[in-house]
XYZ file of C-alpha atoms in Angstrom:
543
model
C 0.011 0.011 0.011
C 1.200 3.497 -0.846
C -0.383 6.696 0.476
C -0.310 10.050 -1.319
C -1.807 13.356 -0.078
C -3.796 16.051 -1.825
C -6.484 18.539 -0.773
C -9.793 17.106 0.375
C -12.620 19.212 -1.167
C -15.682 16.979 -1.035
C -16.274 15.035 2.168
C -16.803 11.316 1.954
C -14.914 8.054 1.472
C -14.794 5.555 -1.385
C -12.990 2.345 -2.383
C -12.855 1.145 -5.950
C -10.851 0.337 -9.112
C -9.057 3.083 -11.011
C -10.379 4.634 -14.201
C -7.760 6.982 -15.693
C -9.292 9.598 -17.981
C -6.745 10.910 -20.490
C -7.457 14.507 -21.494
C -3.969 15.731 -22.328
C -3.138 16.878 -25.880
C -0.407 15.649 -28.216
C 0.961 18.691 -30.018
C 2.906 16.539 -32.481
C -0.282 15.547 -34.302
C -0.946 17.763 -37.325
C -4.091 19.796 -37.844
C -6.896 18.404 -40.077
C -9.146 21.433 -39.484
C -8.298 25.096 -39.406
C -8.507 27.183 -36.251
C -11.519 29.129 -37.592
C -13.439 26.003 -38.622
C -12.630 24.296 -35.338
C -13.929 27.284 -33.326
C -17.242 26.982 -35.198
C -17.414 23.190 -34.754
C -16.672 23.391 -31.038
C -19.184 26.198 -30.432
C -21.834 24.113 -32.227
C -20.924 21.048 -30.151
C -21.014 22.972 -26.836
C -24.324 24.608 -27.789
C -25.901 21.162 -28.270
C -24.427 19.946 -24.949
C -25.768 23.060 -23.181
C -29.287 22.157 -24.379
C -28.834 18.549 -23.177
C -27.568 19.729 -19.798
C -30.517 22.085 -19.358
C -32.963 19.346 -20.339
C -31.525 17.142 -17.569
C -31.415 20.008 -15.025
C -27.580 20.182 -15.036
C -27.575 23.952 -15.064
C -24.151 24.525 -13.497
C -22.476 22.471 -16.268
C -24.472 24.321 -18.917
C -23.233 27.628 -17.455
C -19.637 26.498 -17.595
C -19.955 25.536 -21.276
C -21.558 28.923 -21.874
C -18.455 30.512 -20.377
C -16.305 28.330 -22.683
C -18.133 29.716 -25.690
C -17.456 33.278 -24.484
C -13.738 32.402 -24.199
C -13.730 31.257 -27.831
C -15.427 34.509 -28.823
C -12.983 36.680 -26.911
C -11.385 39.131 -29.386
C -8.113 39.096 -27.420
C -7.770 35.376 -28.150
C -9.258 35.315 -31.659
C -7.128 38.268 -32.853
C -3.976 36.500 -31.582
C -4.336 33.887 -34.316
C -3.431 35.359 -37.691
C -3.510 33.585 -41.071
C -0.002 32.165 -40.533
C -1.097 30.473 -37.296
C -4.496 29.173 -38.600
C -3.216 25.589 -38.963
C -0.408 25.603 -36.400
C -1.274 23.335 -33.480
C 1.599 24.625 -31.357
C 0.920 28.327 -32.011
C -2.805 27.981 -31.268
C -2.212 26.075 -28.020
C 0.463 28.591 -26.954
C -2.121 31.455 -27.148
C -4.461 29.632 -24.723
C -1.602 28.409 -22.537
C -0.062 31.877 -22.137
C -3.424 33.500 -21.366
C -4.078 30.765 -18.788
C -0.691 31.286 -17.180
C -1.296 35.023 -16.761
C -4.532 34.399 -14.837
C -3.096 31.371 -12.972
C -0.328 33.500 -11.525
C -2.853 35.678 -9.680
C -3.597 34.938 -6.009
C -7.299 34.704 -6.541
C -9.590 31.666 -6.427
C -11.902 33.000 -9.139
C -9.158 33.748 -11.629
C -7.346 30.496 -10.932
C -10.588 28.813 -12.084
C -10.777 31.041 -15.197
C -7.181 29.972 -15.946
C -8.280 26.326 -15.837
C -11.222 27.122 -18.126
C -9.038 28.805 -20.770
C -6.567 25.903 -20.804
C -9.435 23.412 -21.003
C -10.943 25.241 -23.970
C -7.502 25.234 -25.592
C -7.233 21.452 -25.201
C -10.686 20.831 -26.658
C -9.934 23.153 -29.510
C -6.598 21.409 -30.343
C -8.325 18.013 -30.422
C -11.006 19.454 -32.701
C -8.307 20.802 -35.051
C -6.667 17.371 -35.018
C -9.973 15.604 -35.663
C -9.646 13.571 -32.443
C -12.887 12.445 -30.792
C -12.955 12.283 -26.965
C -14.087 8.889 -25.737
C -14.671 7.296 -22.355
C -15.228 3.712 -21.483
C -16.514 4.070 -17.921
C -18.665 0.961 -17.584
C -18.636 0.156 -13.827
C -18.103 1.608 -10.358
C -14.725 3.392 -10.422
C -12.528 6.055 -8.892
C -12.058 8.603 -11.700
C -8.451 9.886 -12.012
C -7.568 12.796 -14.324
C -5.447 15.894 -14.718
C -8.629 17.958 -14.742
C -12.259 17.511 -15.796
C -14.535 19.864 -17.759
C -18.281 19.682 -18.513
C -17.336 18.600 -22.030
C -15.386 15.693 -20.464
C -18.188 14.555 -18.131
C -21.107 15.177 -20.539
C -21.057 11.639 -21.939
C -20.002 9.867 -18.720
C -22.381 7.868 -16.619
C -21.646 9.744 -13.382
C -23.519 7.130 -11.313
C -20.496 4.909 -11.836
C -18.114 7.521 -10.416
C -17.570 6.743 -6.728
C -14.650 9.134 -6.237
C -12.690 11.798 -8.154
C -8.978 12.455 -7.976
C -7.384 15.337 -9.873
C -3.750 16.307 -10.504
C -4.640 19.966 -10.479
C -7.852 21.909 -9.945
C -9.089 24.468 -7.442
C -11.895 24.332 -4.836
C -14.323 26.030 -7.262
C -13.357 23.968 -10.367
C -16.082 22.250 -12.347
C -15.146 18.775 -11.106
C -15.369 19.921 -7.451
C -18.795 21.472 -7.999
C -20.006 18.252 -9.654
C -18.534 16.155 -6.830
C -20.199 18.223 -4.101
C -23.544 18.274 -5.939
C -23.527 14.485 -6.418
C -22.013 13.696 -2.987
C -18.887 12.176 -4.553
C -15.689 12.226 -2.428
C -13.039 14.330 -4.189
C -9.319 14.940 -3.698
C -7.428 17.514 -5.793
C -3.913 18.838 -6.058
C -1.965 15.564 -6.131
C 0.465 17.078 -8.619
C 3.068 14.708 -9.971
C 2.195 12.078 -7.375
C -0.863 11.268 -9.432
C 1.450 9.315 -11.730
C 1.906 6.800 -8.907
C -1.612 5.617 -9.772
C -1.829 2.913 -12.473
C -4.813 1.617 -14.414
C -5.087 -1.758 -12.581
C -4.805 -0.267 -9.079
C -7.500 -0.189 -6.409
C -7.910 3.086 -4.532
C -9.307 4.097 -1.151
C -9.880 7.833 -0.861
C -10.904 10.178 1.970
C -12.338 13.417 0.584
C -12.207 15.136 3.962
C -8.493 14.821 4.783
C -7.297 14.527 1.144
C -5.792 11.055 1.536
C -5.434 8.600 -1.384
C -4.381 5.017 -0.612
C -3.117 2.964 -3.557
C -3.922 -0.747 -3.278
C -5.042 -0.453 0.389
C -4.541 -3.329 2.795
C -7.322 -4.892 4.854
C -6.661 -2.608 7.816
C -6.996 0.535 5.671
C -10.183 -0.747 3.988
C -11.659 -1.460 7.400
C -10.636 2.045 8.581
C -12.147 3.712 5.495
C -15.446 1.868 5.983
C -15.525 2.917 9.636
C -14.882 6.536 8.639
C -17.771 6.343 6.142
C -20.074 4.999 8.879
C -19.075 7.747 11.343
C -19.479 10.516 8.734
C -22.958 9.276 7.895
C -23.833 9.167 11.600
C -22.593 12.776 12.116
C -24.683 14.011 9.189
C -27.809 12.171 10.388
C -27.411 13.613 13.902
C -27.292 17.189 12.632
C -31.042 17.890 12.967
C -33.027 21.086 12.895
C -34.222 20.495 16.424
C -30.694 20.087 17.834
C -29.370 23.016 15.832
C -32.118 25.435 16.911
C -31.630 24.449 20.561
C -27.914 25.367 20.412
C -26.212 28.724 20.851
C -24.836 28.576 17.292
C -25.912 30.341 14.122
C -24.730 28.874 10.817
C -24.878 30.777 7.562
C -23.533 29.832 4.145
C -21.099 31.401 1.707
C -22.381 31.983 -1.864
C -20.338 33.324 -4.785
C -21.772 32.194 -8.110
C -24.959 31.472 -10.030
C -24.218 27.779 -9.782
C -24.027 27.904 -5.987
C -27.337 29.776 -5.826
C -29.113 27.331 -8.084
C -27.660 24.171 -6.527
C -27.980 25.106 -2.868
C -30.237 22.719 -0.976
C -30.464 22.353 2.797
C -33.418 21.411 4.998
C -32.939 24.242 7.538
C -29.889 26.442 6.879
C -31.385 29.481 5.111
C -29.111 32.481 5.652
C -26.147 33.806 3.699
C -23.210 35.055 5.784
C -21.106 36.111 2.814
C -22.538 36.869 -0.615
C -19.554 37.471 -2.921
C -20.895 39.825 -5.581
C -17.851 39.711 -7.892
C -19.307 37.170 -10.324
C -21.981 39.666 -11.319
C -19.208 41.875 -12.783
C -16.984 39.195 -14.265
C -17.439 36.984 -17.338
C -19.271 39.724 -19.159
C -18.431 42.383 -21.723
C -20.319 45.318 -20.224
C -20.897 46.819 -16.802
C -23.980 45.281 -15.112
C -26.992 47.565 -14.846
C -28.939 48.126 -11.654
C -31.590 45.842 -13.109
C -29.032 43.067 -13.810
C -27.903 43.191 -10.183
C -31.488 43.277 -8.883
C -32.310 40.083 -10.763
C -29.489 38.187 -9.054
C -30.538 39.465 -5.624
C -34.177 38.493 -6.305
C -32.999 34.997 -7.223
C -31.133 34.823 -3.864
C -34.106 36.102 -1.877
C -36.354 33.414 -3.390
C -33.854 30.686 -2.500
C -32.883 31.892 0.973
C -35.496 32.957 3.525
C -33.095 34.161 6.244
C -30.509 36.943 6.495
C -28.344 37.892 3.519
C -24.981 39.622 4.098
C -24.122 41.278 0.784
C -20.450 42.121 0.353
C -19.872 44.971 -2.040
C -17.483 44.501 -4.972
C -14.103 43.093 -3.902
C -11.785 43.241 -6.910
C -8.607 45.086 -7.820
C -5.801 45.303 -10.322
C -5.193 41.571 -10.212
C -8.412 40.979 -12.139
C -8.899 41.541 -15.897
C -12.189 43.435 -16.295
C -11.809 45.382 -19.545
C -14.746 47.708 -19.070
C -13.536 48.870 -15.696
C -10.063 49.961 -16.884
C -8.442 48.743 -13.649
C -4.918 49.950 -12.889
C -1.993 47.555 -13.342
C -0.203 47.494 -9.985
C 3.036 45.958 -8.791
C 1.333 44.543 -5.727
C -2.437 44.554 -6.324
C -3.226 42.823 -2.999
C -1.942 45.914 -1.182
C -3.330 48.294 -3.787
C -6.531 49.826 -5.080
C -8.950 46.976 -4.385
C -12.148 46.315 -2.432
C -13.668 49.455 -0.958
C -10.725 51.517 -2.214
C -11.693 50.744 -5.798
C -15.394 51.304 -5.069
C -14.637 54.732 -3.624
C -12.375 55.522 -6.545
C -15.131 54.555 -8.969
C -18.148 55.716 -6.998
C -20.611 55.030 -9.828
C -19.891 51.296 -9.314
C -20.672 51.456 -5.593
C -23.719 53.691 -6.093
C -25.158 51.309 -8.720
C -24.568 48.304 -6.430
C -26.156 50.065 -3.399
C -29.141 51.162 -5.443
C -29.752 47.578 -6.636
C -29.733 46.419 -3.015
C -31.974 49.171 -1.653
C -34.617 48.702 -4.383
C -34.815 44.921 -3.896
C -37.620 43.082 -2.148
C -37.318 42.057 1.541
C -34.763 44.792 2.210
C -35.128 44.220 5.965
C -33.334 40.872 5.578
C -30.264 42.319 3.904
C -27.059 43.612 5.502
C -24.370 45.465 3.509
C -20.717 44.696 4.135
C -17.677 46.632 2.863
C -14.372 44.722 2.125
C -10.737 45.784 2.616
C -11.514 48.446 5.216
C -8.452 49.831 7.010
C -9.565 53.272 8.088
C -12.554 54.831 9.845
C -12.669 57.368 6.976
C -13.163 54.700 4.329
C -16.081 53.275 6.281
C -17.785 56.576 7.019
C -17.490 57.717 3.354
C -19.003 54.430 2.158
C -21.708 54.529 4.791
C -22.679 58.068 3.727
C -23.266 56.794 0.194
C -25.694 54.201 1.565
C -27.458 56.845 3.648
C -27.707 59.221 0.665
C -29.241 56.584 -1.647
C -31.574 55.302 1.043
C -32.798 58.862 1.575
C -33.257 59.382 -2.166
C -35.233 56.141 -2.523
C -37.170 56.804 0.727
C -36.296 53.470 2.282
C -34.810 52.479 5.638
C -31.050 52.082 5.650
C -30.128 48.426 6.252
C -27.451 47.341 8.736
C -23.939 48.150 7.468
C -20.733 46.437 8.559
C -17.208 45.637 7.535
C -14.936 42.713 6.769
C -12.192 42.423 9.350
C -9.355 41.291 7.104
C -6.575 43.858 7.537
C -4.303 44.203 10.606
C -5.413 47.849 10.862
C -9.052 46.882 11.314
C -8.169 44.449 14.127
C -6.175 47.139 15.934
C -9.000 49.732 15.511
C -11.846 47.354 16.304
C -12.827 49.334 19.460
C -13.097 52.542 17.378
C -14.938 50.771 14.519
C -17.475 49.338 17.000
C -18.823 52.877 17.508
C -19.776 53.138 13.861
C -20.623 49.700 12.408
C -23.620 47.415 12.917
C -21.592 44.188 12.594
C -18.194 42.666 11.868
C -17.349 39.634 9.731
C -13.814 38.299 10.026
C -12.269 37.205 6.731
C -9.669 34.758 8.055
C -8.125 33.916 4.653
C -6.800 37.405 3.929
C -6.337 38.282 7.577
C -3.911 35.309 7.999
C -1.857 36.263 4.976
C -1.641 39.914 5.981
C -0.748 39.207 9.634
C 1.801 36.571 8.694
C 3.078 38.566 5.684
C 2.733 35.341 3.640
C 1.112 35.265 0.197
C -1.534 32.509 0.461
C -1.013 31.724 -3.218
C 2.638 30.807 -2.661
C 3.065 27.083 -1.779
C 6.603 27.796 -0.561
C 5.091 29.770 2.369
C 2.532 27.178 3.474
C 4.073 26.872 6.965
C 3.280 30.579 7.527
C -0.335 30.296 6.362
C -1.827 28.399 9.332
C -4.797 30.329 10.783
C -4.180 28.594 14.114
C -0.973 30.512 14.597
C -1.171 32.415 17.916
C -0.565 35.763 16.152
C -3.736 35.221 14.101
C -5.704 33.794 17.030
C -4.829 36.706 19.306
C -6.035 39.195 16.703
C -9.303 37.258 16.243
C -9.742 36.878 20.006
C -9.499 40.668 20.442
C -12.051 41.308 17.695
C -14.512 38.826 19.221
C -13.955 40.161 22.775
C -14.460 43.823 21.803
C -17.505 42.951 19.655
C -19.216 41.037 22.437
C -18.336 43.745 24.958
C -19.962 46.395 22.722
C -22.911 44.250 21.654
C -21.815 44.289 18.005
C -22.511 41.105 16.046
C -19.355 39.271 14.954
C -19.030 36.309 12.597
C -16.303 34.527 10.623
C -16.753 33.947 6.925
C -13.294 32.597 5.999
C -12.211 28.991 5.610
C -11.672 28.687 9.377
C -15.448 28.543 9.788
C -15.679 25.517 7.456
C -12.827 23.583 9.068
C -14.220 21.690 12.060
C -11.077 21.962 14.254
C -10.534 25.648 13.531
C -14.268 26.355 14.064
C -14.048 24.697 17.495
C -11.163 27.022 18.392
C -13.248 30.016 17.252
C -16.059 28.852 19.543
C -13.591 28.702 22.445
C -12.613 32.318 21.609
C -16.276 33.313 21.923
C -17.591 33.143 18.372
C -21.183 31.977 17.849
C -21.978 32.993 14.248
C -20.245 31.004 11.493
C -20.506 31.387 7.734
C -19.406 28.234 5.879
C -20.088 25.675 3.195
C -23.283 23.844 4.093
C -21.549 20.450 3.658
C -19.228 21.374 6.581
C -22.038 22.248 8.984
C -22.677 18.806 10.509
C -18.938 18.304 11.158
C -18.477 21.760 12.694
C -21.544 21.206 14.875
C -20.230 17.824 16.068
C -16.782 19.206 16.867
C -18.178 22.183 18.832
C -20.423 19.822 20.806
C -17.308 17.934 21.892
C -15.985 20.926 23.822
C -19.223 22.231 25.397
C -18.610 20.287 28.603
C -15.034 21.476 28.956
C -13.763 24.550 30.857
C -13.930 26.895 27.864
C -12.182 29.839 29.542
C -9.271 27.685 30.712
C -8.974 26.184 27.210
C -8.927 29.694 25.694
C -6.054 30.722 27.968
C -4.139 27.545 27.081
C -4.549 28.127 23.345
C -3.596 31.821 23.485
C -0.497 31.074 25.592
C 0.904 28.921 22.755
C 3.978 29.997 20.795
C 3.203 28.242 17.518
C 0.386 26.742 15.421
C 1.960 23.319 16.113
C 1.684 23.845 19.846
C -1.975 24.853 19.485
C -2.653 21.655 17.498
C -0.755 19.520 20.062
C -2.903 20.938 22.868
C -6.081 20.218 20.939
C -4.855 16.731 20.138
C -4.324 16.032 23.865
C -7.999 16.668 24.535
C -8.966 14.480 21.576
C -10.221 17.267 19.333
C-alpha cells in the first residue's frame, strides 16, 4: 500500500478500481481542421451539450460551457491567431496556454478557475483541429483519475459509476469539485506529480475530507475507510433542525456564483453570511446595470429565507475586467482593491447600493464593505448608503465591515462605535498578519490560521465585539474547518458562515468541547507559541 496526499474538497470516502481519464493533448499531431473551422465546430458542439444539460437540469455544467463559448469569442484570443497560425497546433495552443498562465499567476480563487477554463478550452480546440474524438469507457463503479475535468469531459460519462474523483490539479471552485459536491462524490485535488503513482489496474481508497489517497489499500485501511464512512454518515444524520435550533450557534452559508445559488439545498440552513458579488461583474463584456444586479438578488431572496450579508465589490488590479479599466499594480493585493476601488469609482458602488436598496425584503439584507483599513473609508462608504436610502425613501439596512486587515483588528474598538456588525475574513487576515502570500506554496508553513498571532487578533475582535454588543461572525475557511471552528467557539464566536456540507462536522466538533472549561482552554490556546503547539494541545483533549 502507498499513500499520497492532496487537498480534500468533497467530504466522503470511497473504495474502488481506477479509471484513468486521459485529457492531455499531443501537439505533435498535425491539424486536419483550421482554427476558424474548429472554433465553429466546437461552439456548435457545446451549444448542443448546453441544451442537453438544461434538459436534464444540469444547469451549472451548462453555465460553464456557456463561459467556454465566451472564451472562444474573446477578441483578445481570436485576434492573436493570424493567417499564418491558422493551422499551427503549437501556435494556437500557446495562445491559450499563455493567457491561462497570466490568470493562474494571480492569487485569486476566481481567476485560478478562469485559468483552468481557458486551458481546457485550448485542449478541446486542439483536439477538434486534429480531428480527435474524446471517448470514455466508464462501464462500472470506479474512482475517476484525471489531470482535470470539464463539463465537455463529463457530458457523456455515466456519473452514477463515479464513486470518487482524484485530480492532479484543480481548485476548490473547479467544475469537477462542483459536480462532486452536488452529487455527493468524495473528491481529492492537487496531487500534482504524485498522481502518476496511480496505475490503471490499481485499487484506490480515498478520503475526501482529509485529502488522503491510498493505492492498493490493505485490509486494515479498507476497514478504517469503511468505519470513517459509517461515522461521517452518523454525524450528518445527527445534525437535525431540532438540535441546531436548541444550540447557541448560528450557521450561515457562503455563496459566490450562479451555480451555488441554483444548486444550494439544505433542510434548515437558510441564511447567507457572505454573498460574494464579484461574479456579477466578471465573465461579461459590459458593466452590469442596476436591473441586472437586482435580478441576481431576487433569485437569492427566493432561494434563501433568512438573512443575507451582501459584500460589495471586492476586486482590484489583479483581475482583468476590460470595461472597468483597472490599474496595473506591482502589488495589487496591497493596492486599489475592495472598498478603495469602489470609492475611486463611485458610480460602481452607487449602482450596487441602489440595486440592493430597491430589492424586495430589504429588511433581511445587510451590507458589508471589504478591505476596510480606516474609519474614513467606512464613514465615506456609509454616507453613500445613507444618501441613496434617503433618495429612494427606504430604511437604511445594517452596514458592517470585513475584518481582514491588521489595521481593522487594531482599530476594532473605534470601529465598533460606527458599524452594525463585523465579519472576520480569516483567509486574507492570516496572509496579511503573517506577511505570507496565500497563493505561494513555498510559504505554506506561515499560512496556518491557528498561529497564535492570528488567534490573538481574532480573540481581540470577538472580545471587543461582544463587549460592545456588535454582532461578529467569521466567513473565512476557518469557519468551514471543524477543528478551527471549534477554536473560534472557544474564543467566543457563535456565528459561522461556511459551506453547508461542513455544517454537521463543525456542529459535532463544537459539541465535543461544550462540557469542557472553555475559559481555561482559551487561555491555554492563546499562551501557545506556535500553530503546532496549538494543535498539540487540541490533540491532547482528543479534538
